[in-house]
Amino acid sequence: MKYLYRIYQTFIFVPLFVLASFITSLVTVIGCMIGNGHFWGYYPGKYWSRLAIRLLFLPVRVEGRENLVPGQSYVFVSNHQGAFDIFLIYGYLNRNFKWMMKKGLRKIPLVGVACEYAHHIFVDKSGPSKIRRTYDEAREILKEGMSLVVFPEGARTFTGHMGKFRRGAFMLADELQLPVVPLTINGSFDVMPRMRDWKFAVWHPLHLTIHRPIVPEGKGPEFEKRTMDKAYQAVMQGLMPEYQGYVENLDQ
């Protein structure tokens, strides 16, 4: 079955995925140029992500959507197991949002341009002024009533375990007094860890857990740190037992 699955990926999945990526990017760019950027910056990517997962026959289970209040803006923070985190969150969170992503992703053909037109936020760490501008963009997005999705580890895991969280997302949430929603992803590391980028995907179920929002209890560094610690523990506790526990990520 493993080799049949690889043959299927080579001759069916890859051509269809490339075609879908081209169409999705084109629709996103044109839609954002002439219409509602929040609509066109989200829905084409959502269905592109769902298509990718369905073409690979990966089962998806989502828990905790009932924890979210319609119309509320959130800062979502998730562990970062692998490339399929993108497809899982984009396709199945069922929440219009903007990504906060590495600047290097802008170079991905088709996808990078579409993300720019969709006003997703590229994190530029090349200097203090660039970092400040990145967070200014994120702040304006949140003030518009949108939600934000961040991988606070800043890098994908090498082991399936979590590294440390960086404070940027929690700083924004504290400043604007927005709820933080922890997300736990299971299965993405088993489908395609970063060590297997651009290689064959492995069939494995995907599971997204949407934890209860962490509501602001105050404002300032003490409350920001408390929220970050609560979010970290929630994400960690949602992981499969074999991936629980901190493991240092040298790429952070």
Coordinates of N, CA, C and O in Angstrom, one line a residue, residues 6 13 16-17 29 34 44 55 61 72 85 87 92 97 110 128 130 133 144 166 178 183 187 201 227 240:
R6 N 2.4 6.2 -2.9 CA 3.5 7.1 -3.5 C 3.3 7.3 -5.0 O 3.5 8.4 -5.5
F13 N -1.9 13.2 -7.3 CA -1.9 14.3 -6.3 C -1.1 15.5 -6.7 O -1.6 16.6 -6.7
L16 N -2.6 17.6 -9.6 CA -3.8 18.3 -9.1 C -3.5 19.4 -8.1 O -4.1 20.5 -8.2
F17 N -2.6 19.1 -7.2 CA -2.2 20.1 -6.2 C -1.6 21.3 -6.8 O -1.9 22.5 -6.4
V29 N -5.4 36.6 -5.6 CA -4.8 37.9 -6.0 C -5.9 38.8 -6.7 O -6.1 40.0 -6.3
I34 N -9.9 43.4 -6.5 CA -11.1 44.1 -6.9 C -12.2 44.0 -5.9 O -13.3 44.6 -6.0
P44 N -10.6 31.2 -0.6 CA -9.9 30.3 -1.6 C -8.8 29.4 -0.9 O -8.7 28.3 -1.2
L55 N -7.4 15.0 -1.0 CA -6.7 14.3 -2.1 C -5.8 13.3 -1.6 O -5.5 12.3 -2.3
R61 N -10.0 15.2 12.4 CA -10.9 15.3 13.5 C -10.6 16.7 14.2 O -9.5 17.0 14.5
Q72 N -16.1 37.3 17.6 CA -15.1 37.7 18.5 C -13.7 37.5 17.8 O -13.5 36.6 17.1
D85 N 0.4 21.5 9.1 CA -0.2 22.4 10.1 C -1.0 23.5 9.3 O -2.1 23.9 9.7
F87 N -2.4 23.4 6.3 CA -3.6 22.9 5.7 C -4.7 22.6 6.7 O -5.9 22.9 6.5
Y92 N -9.7 23.9 8.4 CA -10.6 23.3 9.4 C -10.9 24.1 10.6 O -11.7 23.7 11.5
F97 N -9.2 34.6 9.4 CA -8.0 35.1 10.1 C -6.9 35.4 9.2 O -7.0 35.2 8.0
L110 N 3.9 31.3 -6.4 CA 2.4 31.4 -6.3 C 1.9 31.7 -4.9 O 1.2 32.7 -4.7
P128 N 15.4 46.1 14.3 CA 14.4 46.5 15.2 C 13.2 47.2 14.5 O 12.0 47.0 14.9
K130 N 12.2 46.8 11.5 CA 11.4 45.9 10.7 C 10.5 45.1 11.6 O 9.3 44.8 11.3
R133 N 7.6 47.3 12.7 CA 6.6 47.4 11.6 C 5.7 46.2 11.5 O 4.5 46.3 11.2
E144 N -9.1 45.7 13.4 CA -10.2 45.7 12.4 C -11.2 44.6 12.7 O -12.2 44.4 12.0
R166 N 7.7 32.1 22.0 CA 8.2 33.5 22.0 C 7.0 34.4 22.4 O 5.8 34.0 22.2
L178 N -7.2 41.0 24.1 CA -7.9 40.0 23.4 C -7.7 38.6 23.9 O -6.6 38.3 24.5
L183 N -4.2 26.2 20.3 CA -4.5 25.1 19.4 C -3.5 24.0 19.5 O -2.3 24.3 19.6
G187 N -0.5 14.7 14.6 CA -0.5 14.0 13.3 C 0.3 14.6 12.2 O 0.7 13.9 11.3
A201 N 4.3 12.1 1.3 CA 3.5 12.2 2.5 C 3.2 10.8 3.0 O 3.1 9.9 2.2
T227 N -0.5 34.4 30.8 CA -1.3 33.9 29.6 C -0.4 33.0 28.8 O -0.9 31.9 28.3
M240 N -0.3 14.1 21.8 CA -0.2 12.7 22.1 C 0.9 12.4 23.1 O 1.9 13.1 23.1

